[in-house]
Short mmCIF file of C-alpha atoms and ligand atoms in Angstrom, two decimals:
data_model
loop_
_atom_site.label_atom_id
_atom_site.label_comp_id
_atom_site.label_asym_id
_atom_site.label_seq_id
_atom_site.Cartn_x
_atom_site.Cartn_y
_atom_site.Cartn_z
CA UNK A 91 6.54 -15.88 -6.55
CA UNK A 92 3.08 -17.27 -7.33
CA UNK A 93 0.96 -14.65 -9.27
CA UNK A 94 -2.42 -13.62 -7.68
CA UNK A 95 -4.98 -15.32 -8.39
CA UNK A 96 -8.61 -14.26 -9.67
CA UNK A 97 -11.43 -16.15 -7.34
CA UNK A 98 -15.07 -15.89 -6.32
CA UNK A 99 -16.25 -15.71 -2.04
CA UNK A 100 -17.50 -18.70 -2.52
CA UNK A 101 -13.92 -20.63 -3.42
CA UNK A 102 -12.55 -18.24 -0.43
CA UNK A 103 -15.28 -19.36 1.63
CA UNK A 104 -13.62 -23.15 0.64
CA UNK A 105 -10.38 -22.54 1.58
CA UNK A 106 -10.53 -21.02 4.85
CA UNK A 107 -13.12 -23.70 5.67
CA UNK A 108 -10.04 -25.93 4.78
CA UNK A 109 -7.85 -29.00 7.01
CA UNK A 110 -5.50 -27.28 9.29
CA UNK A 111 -6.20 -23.47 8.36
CA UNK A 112 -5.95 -20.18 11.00
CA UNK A 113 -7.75 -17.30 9.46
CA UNK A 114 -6.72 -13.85 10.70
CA UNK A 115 -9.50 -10.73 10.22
CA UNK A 116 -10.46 -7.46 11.50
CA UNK A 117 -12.98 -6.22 13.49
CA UNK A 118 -14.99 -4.66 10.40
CA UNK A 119 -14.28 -7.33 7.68
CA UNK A 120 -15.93 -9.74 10.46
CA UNK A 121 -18.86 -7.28 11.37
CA UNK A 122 -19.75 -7.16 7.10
CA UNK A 123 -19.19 -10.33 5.93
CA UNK A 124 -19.18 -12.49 9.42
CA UNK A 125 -21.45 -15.44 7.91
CA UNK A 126 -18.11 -15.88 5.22
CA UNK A 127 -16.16 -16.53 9.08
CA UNK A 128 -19.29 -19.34 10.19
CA UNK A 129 -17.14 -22.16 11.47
CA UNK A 130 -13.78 -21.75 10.63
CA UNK A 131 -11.25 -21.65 13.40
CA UNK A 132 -10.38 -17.48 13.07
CA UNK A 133 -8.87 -14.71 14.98
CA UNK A 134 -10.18 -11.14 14.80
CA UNK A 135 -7.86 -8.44 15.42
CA UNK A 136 -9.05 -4.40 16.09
CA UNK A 137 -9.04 -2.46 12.97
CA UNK A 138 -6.82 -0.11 11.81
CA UNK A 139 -3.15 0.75 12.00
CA UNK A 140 -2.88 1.35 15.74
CA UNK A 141 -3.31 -2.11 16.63
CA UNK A 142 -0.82 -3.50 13.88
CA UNK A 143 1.96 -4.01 16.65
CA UNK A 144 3.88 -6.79 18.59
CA UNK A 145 0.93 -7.18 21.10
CA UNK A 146 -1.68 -8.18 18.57
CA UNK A 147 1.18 -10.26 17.35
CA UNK A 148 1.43 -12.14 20.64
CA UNK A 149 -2.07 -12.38 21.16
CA UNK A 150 -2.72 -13.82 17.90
CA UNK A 151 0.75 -16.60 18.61
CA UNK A 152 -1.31 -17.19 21.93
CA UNK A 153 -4.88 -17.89 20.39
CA UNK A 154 -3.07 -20.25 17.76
CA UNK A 155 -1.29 -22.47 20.49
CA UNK A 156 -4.58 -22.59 22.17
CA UNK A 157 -6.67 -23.65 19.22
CA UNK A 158 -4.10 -26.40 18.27
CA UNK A 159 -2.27 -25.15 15.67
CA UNK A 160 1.33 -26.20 14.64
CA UNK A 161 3.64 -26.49 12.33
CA UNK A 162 1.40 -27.59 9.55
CA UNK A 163 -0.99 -24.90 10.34
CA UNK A 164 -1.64 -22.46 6.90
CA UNK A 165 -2.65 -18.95 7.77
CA UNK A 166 -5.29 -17.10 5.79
CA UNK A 167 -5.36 -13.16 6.07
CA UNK A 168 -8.32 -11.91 5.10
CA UNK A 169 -8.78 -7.92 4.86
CA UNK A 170 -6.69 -5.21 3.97
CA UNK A 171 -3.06 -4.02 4.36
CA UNK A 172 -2.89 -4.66 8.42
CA UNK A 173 -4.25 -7.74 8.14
CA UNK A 174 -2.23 -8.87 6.29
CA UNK A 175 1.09 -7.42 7.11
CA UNK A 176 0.24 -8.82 10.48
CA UNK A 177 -0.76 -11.93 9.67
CA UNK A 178 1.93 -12.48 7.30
CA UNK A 179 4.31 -11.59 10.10
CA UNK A 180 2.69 -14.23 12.50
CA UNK A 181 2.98 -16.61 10.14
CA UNK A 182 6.81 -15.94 9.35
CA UNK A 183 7.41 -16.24 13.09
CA UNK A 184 5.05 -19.02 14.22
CA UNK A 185 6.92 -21.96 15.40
CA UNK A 186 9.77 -20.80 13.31
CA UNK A 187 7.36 -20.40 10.05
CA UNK A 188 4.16 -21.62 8.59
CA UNK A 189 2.69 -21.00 5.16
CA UNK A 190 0.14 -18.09 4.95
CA UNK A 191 -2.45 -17.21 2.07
CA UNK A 192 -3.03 -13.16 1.61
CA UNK A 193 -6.88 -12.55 0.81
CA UNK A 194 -6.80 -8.98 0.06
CA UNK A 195 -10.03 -6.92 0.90
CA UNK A 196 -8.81 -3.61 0.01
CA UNK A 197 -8.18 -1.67 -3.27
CA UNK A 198 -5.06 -1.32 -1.85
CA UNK A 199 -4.19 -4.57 -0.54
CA UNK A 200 -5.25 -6.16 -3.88
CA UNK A 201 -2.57 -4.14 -5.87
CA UNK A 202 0.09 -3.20 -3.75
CA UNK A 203 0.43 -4.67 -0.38
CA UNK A 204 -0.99 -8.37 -0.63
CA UNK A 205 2.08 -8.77 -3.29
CA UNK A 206 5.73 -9.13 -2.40
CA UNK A 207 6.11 -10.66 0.80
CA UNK A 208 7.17 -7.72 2.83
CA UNK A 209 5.31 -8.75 6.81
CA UNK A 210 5.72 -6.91 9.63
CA UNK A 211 4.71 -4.43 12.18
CA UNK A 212 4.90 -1.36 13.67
CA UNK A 213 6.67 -1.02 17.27
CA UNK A 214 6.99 2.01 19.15
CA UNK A 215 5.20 3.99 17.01
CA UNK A 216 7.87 3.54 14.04
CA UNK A 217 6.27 1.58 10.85
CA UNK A 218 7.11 -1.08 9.51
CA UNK A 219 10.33 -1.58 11.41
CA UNK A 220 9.65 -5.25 12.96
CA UNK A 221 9.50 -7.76 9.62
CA UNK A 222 10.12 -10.62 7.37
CA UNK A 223 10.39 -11.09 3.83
CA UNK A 224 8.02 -14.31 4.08
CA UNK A 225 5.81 -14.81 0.58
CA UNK A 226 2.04 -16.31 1.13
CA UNK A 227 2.02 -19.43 -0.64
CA UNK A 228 -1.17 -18.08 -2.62
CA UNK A 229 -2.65 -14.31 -2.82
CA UNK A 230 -6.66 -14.72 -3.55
CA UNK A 231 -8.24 -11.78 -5.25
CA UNK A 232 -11.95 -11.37 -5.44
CA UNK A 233 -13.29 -7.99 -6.08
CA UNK A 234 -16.60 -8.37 -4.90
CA UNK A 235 -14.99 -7.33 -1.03
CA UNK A 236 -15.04 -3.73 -2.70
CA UNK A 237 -18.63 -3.07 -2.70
CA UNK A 238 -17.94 -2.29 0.71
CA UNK A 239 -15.36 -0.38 0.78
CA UNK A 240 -15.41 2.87 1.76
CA UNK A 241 -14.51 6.07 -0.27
CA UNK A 242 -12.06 7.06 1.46
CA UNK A 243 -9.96 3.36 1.53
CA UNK A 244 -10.97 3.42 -2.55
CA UNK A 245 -9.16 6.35 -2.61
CA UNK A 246 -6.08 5.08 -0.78
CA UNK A 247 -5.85 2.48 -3.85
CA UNK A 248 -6.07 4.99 -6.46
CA UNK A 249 -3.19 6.70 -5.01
CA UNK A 250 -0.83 3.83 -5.54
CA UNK A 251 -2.23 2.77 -8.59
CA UNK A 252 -1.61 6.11 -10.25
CA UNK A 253 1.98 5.85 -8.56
CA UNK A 254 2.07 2.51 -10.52
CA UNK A 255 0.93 4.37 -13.88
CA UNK A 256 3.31 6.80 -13.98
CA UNK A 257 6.43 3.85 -13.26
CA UNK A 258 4.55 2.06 -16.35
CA UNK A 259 3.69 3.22 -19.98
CA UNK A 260 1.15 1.42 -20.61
CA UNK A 261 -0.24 1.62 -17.19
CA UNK A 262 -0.74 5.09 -18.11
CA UNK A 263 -2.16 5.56 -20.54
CA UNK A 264 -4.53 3.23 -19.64
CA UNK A 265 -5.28 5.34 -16.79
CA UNK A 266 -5.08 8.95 -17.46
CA UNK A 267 -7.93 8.56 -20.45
CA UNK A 268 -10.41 7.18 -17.57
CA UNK A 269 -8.84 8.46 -14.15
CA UNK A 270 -12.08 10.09 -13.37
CA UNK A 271 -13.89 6.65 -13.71
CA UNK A 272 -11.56 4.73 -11.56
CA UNK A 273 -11.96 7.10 -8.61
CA UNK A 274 -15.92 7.20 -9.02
CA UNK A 275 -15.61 3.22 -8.77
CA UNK A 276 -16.77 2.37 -12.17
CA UNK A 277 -15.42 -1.13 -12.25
CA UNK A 278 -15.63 -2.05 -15.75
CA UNK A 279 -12.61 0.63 -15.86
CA UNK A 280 -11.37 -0.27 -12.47
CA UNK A 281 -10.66 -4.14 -13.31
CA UNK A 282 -8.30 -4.32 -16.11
CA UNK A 283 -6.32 -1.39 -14.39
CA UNK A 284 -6.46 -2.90 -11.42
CA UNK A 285 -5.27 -6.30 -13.36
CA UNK A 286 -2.43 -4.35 -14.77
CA UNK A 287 -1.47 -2.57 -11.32
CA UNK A 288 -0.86 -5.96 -9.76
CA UNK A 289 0.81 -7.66 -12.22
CA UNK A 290 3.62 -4.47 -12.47
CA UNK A 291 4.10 -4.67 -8.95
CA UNK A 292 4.84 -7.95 -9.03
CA UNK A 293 7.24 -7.63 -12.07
CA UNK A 294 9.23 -5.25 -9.80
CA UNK A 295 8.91 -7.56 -6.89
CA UNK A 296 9.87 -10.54 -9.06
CA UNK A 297 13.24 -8.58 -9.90
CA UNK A 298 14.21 -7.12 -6.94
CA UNK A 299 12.68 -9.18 -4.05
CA UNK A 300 14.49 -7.72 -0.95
CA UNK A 301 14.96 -3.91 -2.08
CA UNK A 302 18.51 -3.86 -4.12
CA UNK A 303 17.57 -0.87 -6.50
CA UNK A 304 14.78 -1.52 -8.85
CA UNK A 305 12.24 -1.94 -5.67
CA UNK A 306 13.02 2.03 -4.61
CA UNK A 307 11.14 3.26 -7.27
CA UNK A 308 7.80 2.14 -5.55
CA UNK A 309 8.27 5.27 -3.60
CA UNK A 310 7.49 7.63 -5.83
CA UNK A 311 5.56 10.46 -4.21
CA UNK A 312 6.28 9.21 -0.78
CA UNK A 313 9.51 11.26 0.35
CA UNK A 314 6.62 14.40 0.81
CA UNK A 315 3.83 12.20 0.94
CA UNK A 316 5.30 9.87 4.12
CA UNK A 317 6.34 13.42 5.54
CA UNK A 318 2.93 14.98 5.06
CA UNK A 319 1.04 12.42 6.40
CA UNK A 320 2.65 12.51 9.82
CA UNK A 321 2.30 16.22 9.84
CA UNK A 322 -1.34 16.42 8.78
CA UNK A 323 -1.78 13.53 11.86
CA UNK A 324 -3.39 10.71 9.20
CA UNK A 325 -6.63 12.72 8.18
CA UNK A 326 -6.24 11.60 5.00
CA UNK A 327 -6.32 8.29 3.61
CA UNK A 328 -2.30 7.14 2.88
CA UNK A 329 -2.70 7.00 -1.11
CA UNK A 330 -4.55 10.40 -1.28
CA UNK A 331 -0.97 11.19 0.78
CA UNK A 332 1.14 9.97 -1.73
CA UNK A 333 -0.75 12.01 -4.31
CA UNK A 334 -0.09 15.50 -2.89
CA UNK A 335 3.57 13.92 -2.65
CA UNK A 336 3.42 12.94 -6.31
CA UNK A 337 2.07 16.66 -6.63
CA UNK A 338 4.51 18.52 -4.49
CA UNK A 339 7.80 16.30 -5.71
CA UNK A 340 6.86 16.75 -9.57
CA UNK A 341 6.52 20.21 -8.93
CA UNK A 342 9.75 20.83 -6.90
CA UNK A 343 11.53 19.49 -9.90
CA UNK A 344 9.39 20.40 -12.70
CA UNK A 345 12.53 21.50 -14.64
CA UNK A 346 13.67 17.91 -15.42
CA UNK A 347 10.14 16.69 -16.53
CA UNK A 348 8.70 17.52 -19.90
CA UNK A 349 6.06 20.35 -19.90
CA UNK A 350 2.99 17.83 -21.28
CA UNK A 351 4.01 14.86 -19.00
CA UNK A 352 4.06 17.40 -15.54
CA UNK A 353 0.62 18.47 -16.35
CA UNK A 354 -0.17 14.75 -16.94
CA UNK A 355 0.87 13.66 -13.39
CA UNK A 356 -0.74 16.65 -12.60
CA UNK A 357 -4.14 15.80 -13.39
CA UNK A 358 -3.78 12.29 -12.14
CA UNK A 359 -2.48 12.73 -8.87
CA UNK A 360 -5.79 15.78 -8.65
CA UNK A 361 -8.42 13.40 -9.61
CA UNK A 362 -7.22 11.33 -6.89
CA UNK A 363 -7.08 14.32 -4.16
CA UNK A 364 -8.93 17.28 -4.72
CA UNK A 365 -8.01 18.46 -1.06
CA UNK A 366 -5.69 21.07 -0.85
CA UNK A 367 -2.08 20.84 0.26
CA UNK A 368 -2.13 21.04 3.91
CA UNK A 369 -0.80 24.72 5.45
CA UNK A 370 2.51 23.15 6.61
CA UNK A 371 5.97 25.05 5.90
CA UNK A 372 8.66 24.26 4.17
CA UNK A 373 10.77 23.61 7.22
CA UNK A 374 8.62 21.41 8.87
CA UNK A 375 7.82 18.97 5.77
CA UNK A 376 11.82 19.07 5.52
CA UNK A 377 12.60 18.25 9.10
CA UNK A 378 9.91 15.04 8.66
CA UNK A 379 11.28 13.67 5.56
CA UNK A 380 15.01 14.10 6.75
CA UNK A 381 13.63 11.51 9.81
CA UNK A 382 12.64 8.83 7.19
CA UNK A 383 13.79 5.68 7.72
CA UNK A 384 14.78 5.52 4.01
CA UNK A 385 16.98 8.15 3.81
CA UNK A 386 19.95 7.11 6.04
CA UNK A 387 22.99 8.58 4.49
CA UNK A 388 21.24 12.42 5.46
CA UNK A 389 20.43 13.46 2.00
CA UNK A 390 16.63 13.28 1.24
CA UNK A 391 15.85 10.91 -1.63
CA UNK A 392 13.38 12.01 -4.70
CA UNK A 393 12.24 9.21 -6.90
CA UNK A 394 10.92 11.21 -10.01
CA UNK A 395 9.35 8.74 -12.87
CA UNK A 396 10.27 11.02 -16.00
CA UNK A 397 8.20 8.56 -18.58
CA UNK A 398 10.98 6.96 -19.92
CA UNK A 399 12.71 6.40 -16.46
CA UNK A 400 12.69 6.93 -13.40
CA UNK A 401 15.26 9.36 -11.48
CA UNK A 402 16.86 9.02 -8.02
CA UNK A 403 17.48 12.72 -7.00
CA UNK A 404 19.01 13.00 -4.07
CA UNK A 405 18.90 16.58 -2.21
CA UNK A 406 20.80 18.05 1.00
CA UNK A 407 17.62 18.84 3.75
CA UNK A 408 18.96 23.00 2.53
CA UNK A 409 18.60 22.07 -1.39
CA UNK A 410 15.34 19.89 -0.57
CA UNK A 411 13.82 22.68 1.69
CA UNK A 412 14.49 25.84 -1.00
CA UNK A 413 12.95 23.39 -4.05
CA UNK A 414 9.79 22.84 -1.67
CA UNK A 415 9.85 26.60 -0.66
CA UNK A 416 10.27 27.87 -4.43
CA UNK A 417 6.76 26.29 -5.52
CA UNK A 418 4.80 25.19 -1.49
CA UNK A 419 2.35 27.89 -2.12
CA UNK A 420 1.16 26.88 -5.60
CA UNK A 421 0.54 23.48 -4.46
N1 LIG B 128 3.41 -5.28 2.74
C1 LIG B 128 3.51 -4.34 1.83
O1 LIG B 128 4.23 -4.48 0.83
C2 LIG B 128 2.70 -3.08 1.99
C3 LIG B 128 2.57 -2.18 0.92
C4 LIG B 128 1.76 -1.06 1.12
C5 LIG B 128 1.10 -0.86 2.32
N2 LIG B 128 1.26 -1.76 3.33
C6 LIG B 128 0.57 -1.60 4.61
O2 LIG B 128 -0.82 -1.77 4.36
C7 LIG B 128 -1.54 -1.06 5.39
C8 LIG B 128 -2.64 -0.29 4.74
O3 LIG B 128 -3.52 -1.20 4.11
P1 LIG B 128 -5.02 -0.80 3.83
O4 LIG B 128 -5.07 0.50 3.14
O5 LIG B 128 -5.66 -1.97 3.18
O6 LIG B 128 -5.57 -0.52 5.28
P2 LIG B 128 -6.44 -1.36 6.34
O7 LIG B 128 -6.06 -2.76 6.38
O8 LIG B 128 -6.37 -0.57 7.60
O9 LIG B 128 -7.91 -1.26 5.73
C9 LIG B 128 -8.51 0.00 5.63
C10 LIG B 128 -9.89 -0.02 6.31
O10 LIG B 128 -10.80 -0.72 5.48
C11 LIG B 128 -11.47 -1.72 6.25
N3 LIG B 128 -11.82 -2.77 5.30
C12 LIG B 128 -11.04 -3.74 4.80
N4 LIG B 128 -11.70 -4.42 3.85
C13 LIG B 128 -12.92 -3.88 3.76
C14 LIG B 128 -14.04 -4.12 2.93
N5 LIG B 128 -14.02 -5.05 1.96
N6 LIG B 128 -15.16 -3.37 3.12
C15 LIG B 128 -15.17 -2.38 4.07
N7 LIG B 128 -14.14 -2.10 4.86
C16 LIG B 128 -13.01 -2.83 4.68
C17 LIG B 128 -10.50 -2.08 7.33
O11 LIG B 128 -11.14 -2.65 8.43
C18 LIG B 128 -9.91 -0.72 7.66
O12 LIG B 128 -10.76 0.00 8.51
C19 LIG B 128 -0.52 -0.19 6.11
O13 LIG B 128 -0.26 -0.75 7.36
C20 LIG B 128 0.70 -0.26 5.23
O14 LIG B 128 1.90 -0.13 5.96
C21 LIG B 128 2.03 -2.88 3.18
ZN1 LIG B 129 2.33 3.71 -0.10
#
């Protein structure tokens, strides 16, 4: 896997000007940045999750046949997370496979999703369940796209990136000394952290391409998060999701964590969410979390990073539901 690279817009603005390139946005990277698009041959899809499906995915196979791409054709994704899981998965699929470049415009896209080749889309309301493993041949990082970005997507990033410090040592505590600086976007704090976020994702990624074990552990905080952020209908940001998850599953099994490292992840995962845990009960954030995709064999699966390790703790829905009960209200 080729290891992202650190570039300025105007080396972007070079490559998707380049021989034989498709360049895939969204409707609000185009509306800031649209001089960046002058003259290269590009396809704009409607932003946001909703439209990350097997239509746009046809229309976008369509608009490449009719603006003469083929086989030698290299995709360039340029924006966040649904641009380029889409993208990606276009490219996997067009005319049996074309290479794609990922040009991450999120926080999150530039440490988490632009790396690992996981493409694909979400049909019938399900995520993620139509993909390919298919790697981009090069991921382009320039942080300059993040001037733009707004709070709320900042905060999405923070939330993995604090999921990444607590898989990492050194991650955290590069983190926890300045968490309140990364989430006011001070980015002399922000781009070293950021630096180390991507490169331990792709460490994982690099040992465990299609999911064996090692790969599982990227979903810390997402059992309760994924569950929550159904059942709170997405008013949230994901990563500020998957830091009341961090919250709520530290705290339903506080007893195998170490007094000083709980309160750690405490304060981490509260810098990045100050919102309170949303009045759902027990039952319901059980029933949710039993229907996720990842947890097939009926148990509901805990990943709990300990500091030296991280624990797979797997619960029956009745053991998972009394854990959540015992502590919901103090979250
Ligand atoms: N492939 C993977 O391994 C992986 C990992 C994690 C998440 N994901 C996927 O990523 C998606 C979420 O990604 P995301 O959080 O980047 O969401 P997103 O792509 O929806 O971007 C968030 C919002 O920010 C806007 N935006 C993008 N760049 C901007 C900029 N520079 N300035 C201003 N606005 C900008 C977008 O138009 C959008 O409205 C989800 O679909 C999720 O499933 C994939
Ligand atoms: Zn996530």
């Amino acid at each position: 896997m080729n290891k992202a690279e650190l570039i300025s817009i105007d080396e972007i603005k070079k490559v998707i000007n380049g021989d034989n390139v498709f360049v895939i946005t969204d409707t609000n990277v185009k509306a800031l940045y649209s001089s960046v698009f002058d003259g290269t041959r590009h396809a704009v899809i409607i932003a946001g999750e909703a439209n990350k499906n097997l239509e746009t995915v046809g229309r976008l196979i369509v608009e490449m046949v009719e603006k003469g791409c083929n086989r030698k054709t290299t995709v360039v994704a340029v924006g966040g997370g649904v641009v380029g899981d889409t993208a990606g998965y276009v490219a996997a699929s067009y005319m049996r496979g074309v290479k794609w470049i990922n040009v991450p415009t999120t926080l999150l896209a530039m440490v988490d999703s632009s790396i690992g080749g996981k493409t694909g889309v979400d049909v019938g309301g399900y995520k993620n369940v139509c993909g390919a493993f298919h790697l981009p041949v090069r991921v382009l990082i320039c942080r300059d796209w993040l001037a733009t970005l707004p709070d709320r997507e900042w905060l999405c990033g923070c939330g993995e990136m604090i999921k990444h410090a607590l898989l990492d040592e050194d991650i955290f505590k590069a983190t926890l000394p300045v968490i309140d600086k990364l989430v006011a976007r001070d980015m002399d704090v922000t781009a070293p952290l950021m630096e180390m976020s991507a490169r331990y994702k792709e460490s994982i990624v690099e040992a465990d391409f299609k999911e064996g074990g090692l790969r599982k552990r990227l979903n810390v905080g997402h059992t309760v998060g994924h569950a929550v952020e159904k059942l709170d209908n997405f008013r949230l940001s994901h990563g500020q999701y998957v830091a009341l998850g961090i919250v709520a599953e530290a705290t339903m099994l506080k007893n195998e964590l170490d007094i000083n490292r709980y309160n750690d992840v405490i304060r981490l995962a509260h810098a990045v969410t100050t919102d309170a845990f949303p009045k759902l009960t027990s039952e319901e954030i059980t029933e949710a979390s039993k229907a996720d995709k990842k947890n097939g064999s009926g148990e509901i699966v805990i990943m709990l990073p300990t500091g030296n390790d991280v624990k797979e703790i797997a619960l029956t829905p009745d053991e998972f539901k009394e854990k959540l009960e015992a502590c919901i209200y103090d979250l």
